[in-house]
Short mmCIF file of C-alpha atoms in Angstrom, two decimals:
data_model
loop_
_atom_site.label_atom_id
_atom_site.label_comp_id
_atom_site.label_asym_id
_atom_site.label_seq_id
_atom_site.Cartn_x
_atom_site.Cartn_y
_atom_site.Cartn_z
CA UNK A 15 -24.42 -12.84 8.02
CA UNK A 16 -23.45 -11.49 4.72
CA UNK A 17 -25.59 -8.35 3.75
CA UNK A 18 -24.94 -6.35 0.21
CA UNK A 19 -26.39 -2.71 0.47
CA UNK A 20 -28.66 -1.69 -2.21
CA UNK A 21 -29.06 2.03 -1.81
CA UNK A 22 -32.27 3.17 -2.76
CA UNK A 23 -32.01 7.19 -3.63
CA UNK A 24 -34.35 9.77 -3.22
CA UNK A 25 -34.79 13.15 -5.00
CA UNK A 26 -33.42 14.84 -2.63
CA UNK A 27 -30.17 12.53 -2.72
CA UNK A 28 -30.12 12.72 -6.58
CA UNK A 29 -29.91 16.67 -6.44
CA UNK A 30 -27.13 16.72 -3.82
CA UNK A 31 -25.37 14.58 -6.32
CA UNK A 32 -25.01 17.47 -8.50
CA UNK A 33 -22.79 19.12 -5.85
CA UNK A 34 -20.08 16.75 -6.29
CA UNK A 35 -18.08 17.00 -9.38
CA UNK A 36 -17.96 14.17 -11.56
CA UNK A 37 -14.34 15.20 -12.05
CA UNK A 38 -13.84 14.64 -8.03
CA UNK A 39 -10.65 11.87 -7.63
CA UNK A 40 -13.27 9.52 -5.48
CA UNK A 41 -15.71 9.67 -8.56
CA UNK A 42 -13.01 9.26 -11.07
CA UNK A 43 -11.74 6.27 -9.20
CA UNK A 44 -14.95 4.70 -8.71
CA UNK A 45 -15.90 5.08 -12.16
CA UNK A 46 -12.35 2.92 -12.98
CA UNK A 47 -12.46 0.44 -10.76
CA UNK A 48 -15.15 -2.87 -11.00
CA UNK A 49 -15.82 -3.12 -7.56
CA UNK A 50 -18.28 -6.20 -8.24
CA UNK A 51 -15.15 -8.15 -9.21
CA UNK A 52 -14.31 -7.96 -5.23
CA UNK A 53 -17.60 -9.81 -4.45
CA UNK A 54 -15.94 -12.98 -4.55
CA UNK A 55 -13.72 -12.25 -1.42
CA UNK A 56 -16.55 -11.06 0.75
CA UNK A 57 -18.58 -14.38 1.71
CA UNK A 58 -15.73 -16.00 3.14
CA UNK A 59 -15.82 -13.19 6.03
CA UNK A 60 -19.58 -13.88 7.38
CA UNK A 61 -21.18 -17.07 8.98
CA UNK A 62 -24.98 -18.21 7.10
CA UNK A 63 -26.93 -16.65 10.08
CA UNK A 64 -27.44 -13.89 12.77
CA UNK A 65 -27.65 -10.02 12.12
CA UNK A 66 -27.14 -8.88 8.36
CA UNK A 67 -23.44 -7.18 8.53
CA UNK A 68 -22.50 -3.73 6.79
CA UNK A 69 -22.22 -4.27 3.25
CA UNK A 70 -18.09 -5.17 3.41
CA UNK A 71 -17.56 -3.10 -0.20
CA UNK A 72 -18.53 -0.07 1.92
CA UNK A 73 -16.08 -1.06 4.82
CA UNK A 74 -13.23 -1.59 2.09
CA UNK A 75 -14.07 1.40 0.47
CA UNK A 76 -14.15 3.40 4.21
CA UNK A 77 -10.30 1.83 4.54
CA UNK A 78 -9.41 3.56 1.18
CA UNK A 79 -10.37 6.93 2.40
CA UNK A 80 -8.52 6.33 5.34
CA UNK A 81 -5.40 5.87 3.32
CA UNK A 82 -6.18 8.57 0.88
CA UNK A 83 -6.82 11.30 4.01
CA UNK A 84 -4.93 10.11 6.71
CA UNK A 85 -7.86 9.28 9.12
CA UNK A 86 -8.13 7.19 12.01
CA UNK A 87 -11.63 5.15 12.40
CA UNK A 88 -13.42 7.76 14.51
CA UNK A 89 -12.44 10.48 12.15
CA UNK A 90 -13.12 8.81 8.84
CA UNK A 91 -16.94 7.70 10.35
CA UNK A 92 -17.28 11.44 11.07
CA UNK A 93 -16.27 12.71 7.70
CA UNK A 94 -17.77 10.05 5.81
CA UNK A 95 -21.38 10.86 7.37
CA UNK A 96 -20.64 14.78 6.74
CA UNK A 97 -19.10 14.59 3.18
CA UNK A 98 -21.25 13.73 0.30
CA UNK A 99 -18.44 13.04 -2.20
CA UNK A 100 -17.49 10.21 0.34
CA UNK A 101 -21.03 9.16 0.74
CA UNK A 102 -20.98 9.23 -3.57
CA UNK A 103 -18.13 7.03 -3.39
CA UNK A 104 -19.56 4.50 -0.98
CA UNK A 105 -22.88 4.72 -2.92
CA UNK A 106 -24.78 5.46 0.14
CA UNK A 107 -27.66 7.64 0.45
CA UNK A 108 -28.19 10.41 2.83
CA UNK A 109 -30.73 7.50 4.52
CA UNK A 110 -28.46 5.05 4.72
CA UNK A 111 -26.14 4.14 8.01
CA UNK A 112 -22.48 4.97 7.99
CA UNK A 113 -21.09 1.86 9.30
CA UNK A 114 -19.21 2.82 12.52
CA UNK A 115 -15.78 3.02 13.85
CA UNK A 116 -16.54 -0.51 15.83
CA UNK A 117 -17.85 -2.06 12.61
CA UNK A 118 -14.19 -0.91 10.73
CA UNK A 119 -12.41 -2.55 13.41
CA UNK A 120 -14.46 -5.56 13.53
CA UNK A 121 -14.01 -5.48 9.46
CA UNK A 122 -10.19 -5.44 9.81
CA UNK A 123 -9.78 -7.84 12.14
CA UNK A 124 -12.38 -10.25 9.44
CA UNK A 125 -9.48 -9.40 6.85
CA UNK A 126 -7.10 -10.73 8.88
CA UNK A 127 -8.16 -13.97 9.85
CA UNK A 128 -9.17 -14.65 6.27
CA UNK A 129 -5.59 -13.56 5.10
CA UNK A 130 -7.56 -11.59 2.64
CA UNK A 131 -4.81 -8.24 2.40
CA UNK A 132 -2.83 -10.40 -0.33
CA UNK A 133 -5.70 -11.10 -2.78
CA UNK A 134 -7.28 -8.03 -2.50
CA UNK A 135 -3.81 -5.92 -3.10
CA UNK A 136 -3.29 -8.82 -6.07
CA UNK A 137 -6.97 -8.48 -7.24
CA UNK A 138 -6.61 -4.44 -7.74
CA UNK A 139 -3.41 -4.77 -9.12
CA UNK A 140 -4.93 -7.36 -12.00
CA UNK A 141 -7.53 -4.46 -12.60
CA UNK A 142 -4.97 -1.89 -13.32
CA UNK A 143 -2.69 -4.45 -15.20
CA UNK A 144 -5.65 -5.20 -17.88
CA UNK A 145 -6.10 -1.55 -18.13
CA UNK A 146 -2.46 -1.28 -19.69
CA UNK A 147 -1.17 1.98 -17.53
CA UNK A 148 1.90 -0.22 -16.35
CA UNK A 149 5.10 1.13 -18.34
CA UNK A 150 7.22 -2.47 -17.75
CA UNK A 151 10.81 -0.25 -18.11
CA UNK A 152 11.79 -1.74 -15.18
CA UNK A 153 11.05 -2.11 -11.21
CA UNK A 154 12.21 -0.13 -8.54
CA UNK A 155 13.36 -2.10 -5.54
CA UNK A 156 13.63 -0.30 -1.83
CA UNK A 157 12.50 -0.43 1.97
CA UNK A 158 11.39 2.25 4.56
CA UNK A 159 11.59 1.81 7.89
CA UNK A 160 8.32 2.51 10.12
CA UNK A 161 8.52 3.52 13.99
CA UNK A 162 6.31 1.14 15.82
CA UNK A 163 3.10 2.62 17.46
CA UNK A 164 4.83 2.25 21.07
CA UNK A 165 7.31 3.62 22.32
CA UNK A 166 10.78 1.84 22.24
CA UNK A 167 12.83 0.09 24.61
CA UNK A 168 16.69 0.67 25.05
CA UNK A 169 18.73 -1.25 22.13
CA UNK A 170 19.05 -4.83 23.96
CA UNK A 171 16.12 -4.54 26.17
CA UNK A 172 12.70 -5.71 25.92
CA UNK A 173 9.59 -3.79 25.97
CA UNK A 174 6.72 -1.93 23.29
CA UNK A 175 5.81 -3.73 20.65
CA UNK A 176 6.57 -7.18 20.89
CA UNK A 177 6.72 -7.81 17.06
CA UNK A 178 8.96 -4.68 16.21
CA UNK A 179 12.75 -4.90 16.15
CA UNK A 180 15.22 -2.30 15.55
CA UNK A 181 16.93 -1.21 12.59
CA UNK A 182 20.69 -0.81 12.17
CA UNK A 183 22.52 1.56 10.59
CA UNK A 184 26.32 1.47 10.60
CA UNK A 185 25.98 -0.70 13.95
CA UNK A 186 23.87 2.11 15.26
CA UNK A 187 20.56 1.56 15.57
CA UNK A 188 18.33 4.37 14.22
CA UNK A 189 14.34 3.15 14.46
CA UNK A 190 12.07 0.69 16.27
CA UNK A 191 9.49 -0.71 14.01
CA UNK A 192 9.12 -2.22 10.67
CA UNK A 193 9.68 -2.56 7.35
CA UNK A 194 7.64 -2.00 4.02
CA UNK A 195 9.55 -3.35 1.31
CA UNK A 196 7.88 -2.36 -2.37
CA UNK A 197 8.42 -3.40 -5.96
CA UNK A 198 7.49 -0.55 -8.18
CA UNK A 199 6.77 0.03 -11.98
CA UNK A 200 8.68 2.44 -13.44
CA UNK A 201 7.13 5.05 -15.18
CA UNK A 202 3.77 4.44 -13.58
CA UNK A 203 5.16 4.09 -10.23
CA UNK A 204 2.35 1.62 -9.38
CA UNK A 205 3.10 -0.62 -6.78
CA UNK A 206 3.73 -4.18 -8.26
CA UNK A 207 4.48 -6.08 -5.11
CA UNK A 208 5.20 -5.04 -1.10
CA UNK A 209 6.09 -6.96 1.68
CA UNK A 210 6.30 -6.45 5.76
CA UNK A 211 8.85 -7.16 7.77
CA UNK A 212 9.93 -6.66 11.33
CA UNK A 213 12.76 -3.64 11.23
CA UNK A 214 15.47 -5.85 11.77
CA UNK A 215 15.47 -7.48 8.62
CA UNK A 216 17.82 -6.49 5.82
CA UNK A 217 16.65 -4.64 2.82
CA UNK A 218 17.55 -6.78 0.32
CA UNK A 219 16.23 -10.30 2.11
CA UNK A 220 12.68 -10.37 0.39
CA UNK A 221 13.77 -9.08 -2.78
CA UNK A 222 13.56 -12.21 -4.47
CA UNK A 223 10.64 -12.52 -3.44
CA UNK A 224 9.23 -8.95 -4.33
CA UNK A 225 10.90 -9.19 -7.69
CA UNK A 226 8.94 -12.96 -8.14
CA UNK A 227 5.86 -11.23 -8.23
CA UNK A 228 6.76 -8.07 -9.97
CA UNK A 229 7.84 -10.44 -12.71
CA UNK A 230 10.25 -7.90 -13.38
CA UNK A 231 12.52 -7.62 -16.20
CA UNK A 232 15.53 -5.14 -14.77
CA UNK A 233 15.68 -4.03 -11.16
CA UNK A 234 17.28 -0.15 -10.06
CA UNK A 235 18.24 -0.63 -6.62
CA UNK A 236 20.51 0.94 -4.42
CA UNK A 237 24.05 -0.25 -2.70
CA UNK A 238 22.30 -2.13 0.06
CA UNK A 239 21.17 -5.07 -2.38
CA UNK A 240 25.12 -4.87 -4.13
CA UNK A 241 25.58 -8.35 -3.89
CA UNK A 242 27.80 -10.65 -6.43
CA UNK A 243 25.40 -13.64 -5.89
CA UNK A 244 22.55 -12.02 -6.30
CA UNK A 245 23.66 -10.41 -9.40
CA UNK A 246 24.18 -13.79 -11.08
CA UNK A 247 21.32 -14.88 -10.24
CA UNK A 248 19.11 -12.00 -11.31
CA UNK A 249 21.11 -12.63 -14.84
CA UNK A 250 20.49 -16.60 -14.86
CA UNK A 251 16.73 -15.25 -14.18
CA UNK A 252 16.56 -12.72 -17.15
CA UNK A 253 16.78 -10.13 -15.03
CA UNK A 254 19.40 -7.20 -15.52
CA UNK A 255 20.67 -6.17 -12.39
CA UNK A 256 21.11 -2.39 -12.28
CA UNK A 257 22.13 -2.04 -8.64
CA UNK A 258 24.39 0.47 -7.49
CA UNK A 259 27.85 -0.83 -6.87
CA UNK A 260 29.11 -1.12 -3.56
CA UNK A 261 33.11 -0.12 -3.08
CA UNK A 262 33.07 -2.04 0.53
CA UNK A 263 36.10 -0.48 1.54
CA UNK A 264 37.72 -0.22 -1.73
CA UNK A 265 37.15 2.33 -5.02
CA UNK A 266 34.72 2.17 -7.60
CA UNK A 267 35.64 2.47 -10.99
CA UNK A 268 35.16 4.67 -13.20
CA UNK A 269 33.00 2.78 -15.68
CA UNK A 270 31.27 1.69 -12.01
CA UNK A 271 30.68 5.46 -11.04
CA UNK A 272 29.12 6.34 -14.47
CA UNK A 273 26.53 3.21 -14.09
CA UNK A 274 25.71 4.27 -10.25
CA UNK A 275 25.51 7.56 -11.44
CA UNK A 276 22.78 6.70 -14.38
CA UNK A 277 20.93 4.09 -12.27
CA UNK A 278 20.61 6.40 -9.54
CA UNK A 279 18.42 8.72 -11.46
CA UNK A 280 15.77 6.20 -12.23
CA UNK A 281 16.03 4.37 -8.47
CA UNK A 282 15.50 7.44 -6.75
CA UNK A 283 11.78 7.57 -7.85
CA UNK A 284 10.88 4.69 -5.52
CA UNK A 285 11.61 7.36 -3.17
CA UNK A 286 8.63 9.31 -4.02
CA UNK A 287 6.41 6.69 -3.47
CA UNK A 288 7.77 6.60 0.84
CA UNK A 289 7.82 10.76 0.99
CA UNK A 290 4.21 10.30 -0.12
CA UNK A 291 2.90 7.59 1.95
CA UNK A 292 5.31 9.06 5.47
CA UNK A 293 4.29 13.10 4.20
CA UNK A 294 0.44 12.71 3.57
CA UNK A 295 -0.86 9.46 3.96
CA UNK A 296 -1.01 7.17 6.80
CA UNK A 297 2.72 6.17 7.15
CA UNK A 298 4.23 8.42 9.42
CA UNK A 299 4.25 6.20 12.12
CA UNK A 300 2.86 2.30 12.71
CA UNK A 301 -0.89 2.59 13.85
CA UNK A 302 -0.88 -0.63 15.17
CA UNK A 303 0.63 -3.26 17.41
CA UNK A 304 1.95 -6.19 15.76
CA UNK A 305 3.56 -7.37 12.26
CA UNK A 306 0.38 -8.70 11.24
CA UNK A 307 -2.03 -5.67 11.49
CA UNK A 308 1.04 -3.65 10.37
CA UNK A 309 1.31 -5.46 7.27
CA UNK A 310 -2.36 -4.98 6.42
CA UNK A 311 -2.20 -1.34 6.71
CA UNK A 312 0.95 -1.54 4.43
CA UNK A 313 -0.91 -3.05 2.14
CA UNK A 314 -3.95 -1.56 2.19
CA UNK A 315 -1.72 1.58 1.72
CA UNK A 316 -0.42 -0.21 -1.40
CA UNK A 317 -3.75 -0.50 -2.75
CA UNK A 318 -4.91 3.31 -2.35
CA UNK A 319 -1.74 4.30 -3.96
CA UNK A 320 -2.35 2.23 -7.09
CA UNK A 321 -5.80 3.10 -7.53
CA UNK A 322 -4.91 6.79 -6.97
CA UNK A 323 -1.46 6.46 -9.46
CA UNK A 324 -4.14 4.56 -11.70
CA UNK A 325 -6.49 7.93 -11.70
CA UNK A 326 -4.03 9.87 -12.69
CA UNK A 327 -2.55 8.35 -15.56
CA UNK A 328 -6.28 7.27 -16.78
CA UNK A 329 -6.40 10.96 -16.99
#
């Protein structure tokens, strides 16, 4: 059953408050965001009766600070029941129950069979849209490729994750996992779209698809999208294609080399955005079996990397 916390402080909570900066990134991003526009989503992931549930804002919020710190479940119920500036951001009082690293599983696993990762990535992303930090100079188009949370069979073979597939590289294949593919603002580098695949797919197939929903206007990507077709129809689309060009055996121009050489520059940002999620964040590696609970990490990702992009350029 559906349960919405309302925290009830004491003065003792209100004077530990004032040892948490209001200038803290959690409090600066709670103070952006309108987290009661999220209530919506919530009922859809509780039956009408048995035991009142954790209020699910705090769980979503918990999965945020996993993505912001690189914790696991265990860890972030630890640090979230030590740390007041996480307890500030999930507006819980020094009384109230951390919800525990059962209830976070339990709470992904209620986003999953509700298909809710979408909507919520879409319903941030509308936030930070109205709030007119998007730059619109174009979108930056690339993939990454994640090692799966097992280990890997031998090329051919089965074995590990059943979902994962490898990725090839100049017929050799160099990973076992999957894919995030991302659409990204340039400028703001806020994430305007991202999609999972297994690691076998090719970079370029959910473009399309990625630039749909970017409703982008010009795309930088690099040689692995070069494609004749899909030029044309970025340009029939109103979309101006400034992918690198692809010799394929032959010599690029020089006019060519000049363009790859200018689009290159802006391309290379979407670059930042992987170094950051695979460096600090939670992307090194898959945490997860499947491309289903892989996806929702991905995405959830996604979201914490807006809404942290979105504090800093509210700034």
């Amino acid at each position: 059953m559906l349960n919405r916390l309302q925290p009830q402080k004491s003065f003792g909570d209100e004077a530990l408050d004032l040892h948490v900066s209001d200038s803290h990134f959690l409090l600066k991003v709670d103070r952006l965001v309108d987290w009661a526009a999220f209530d919506a989503h919530w009922p859809g992931l509780y039956g009408t009766t048995g035991k009142p549930s954790h209020d699910p804002l705090v769980c979503f919020k918990m999965l945020l600070i996993e993505q912001w710190y690189n914790l696991s479940d265990p860890e972030c119920e630890a640090q979230c029941a030590d740390r007041l500036s996480f307890r500030r951001f999930l507006g819980l009082s020094l009384a109230d129950a951390i919800p525990d690293e059962t209830v976070l599983v339990r709470f992904r696993k209620r986003l999953l069979k509700a298909r809710l990762a979408e909507p919520l990535f879409t319903a941030v992303l509308a936030q930070i849209e109205a709030a007119g930090v998007l730059v619109r100079r174009g979108t930056l188009v690339d993939a990454t490729i994640v090692q799966s949370a097992r280990k890997a069979p031998p090329k051919g073979e089965t074995g590990g994750d059943p979902d994962a597939r490898w990725a090839v590289k100049g017929n050799k294949p160099i990973a076992h996992g999957f894919k995030a593919h991302i659409a990204v603002d340039d400028g703001s580098e806020i994430v305007r779209a991202i999609e999972t695949t297994n690691g076998s797919v090719h970079d370029a197939v959910p473009m399309d698809r990625l630039l749909d929903r970017a409703q982008a206007s010009a795309v930088y990507a690099d040689a692995a999208y070069c494609d004749t077709a899909r030029r044309r129809r970025l340009r029939d689309a109103g979309i101006a294609p400034r992918i690198r060009f692809n010799p394929r055996g032959g010599e690029l121009t020089p006019w060519q080399t000049a363009l790859n050489h200018r689009w290159s520059k802006v391309r290379a940002k979407v670059e930042h955005v992987f170094a950051d999620w695979k460096e600090r964040r939670s992307l090194a590696r898959c945490r997860y079996e499947g491309l289903k609970k892989n996806a929702l990490h991905f995405t959830l990702l996604a979201m914490a990397h807006n809404l942290r992009r979105w504090s800093v350029l509210a700034a």
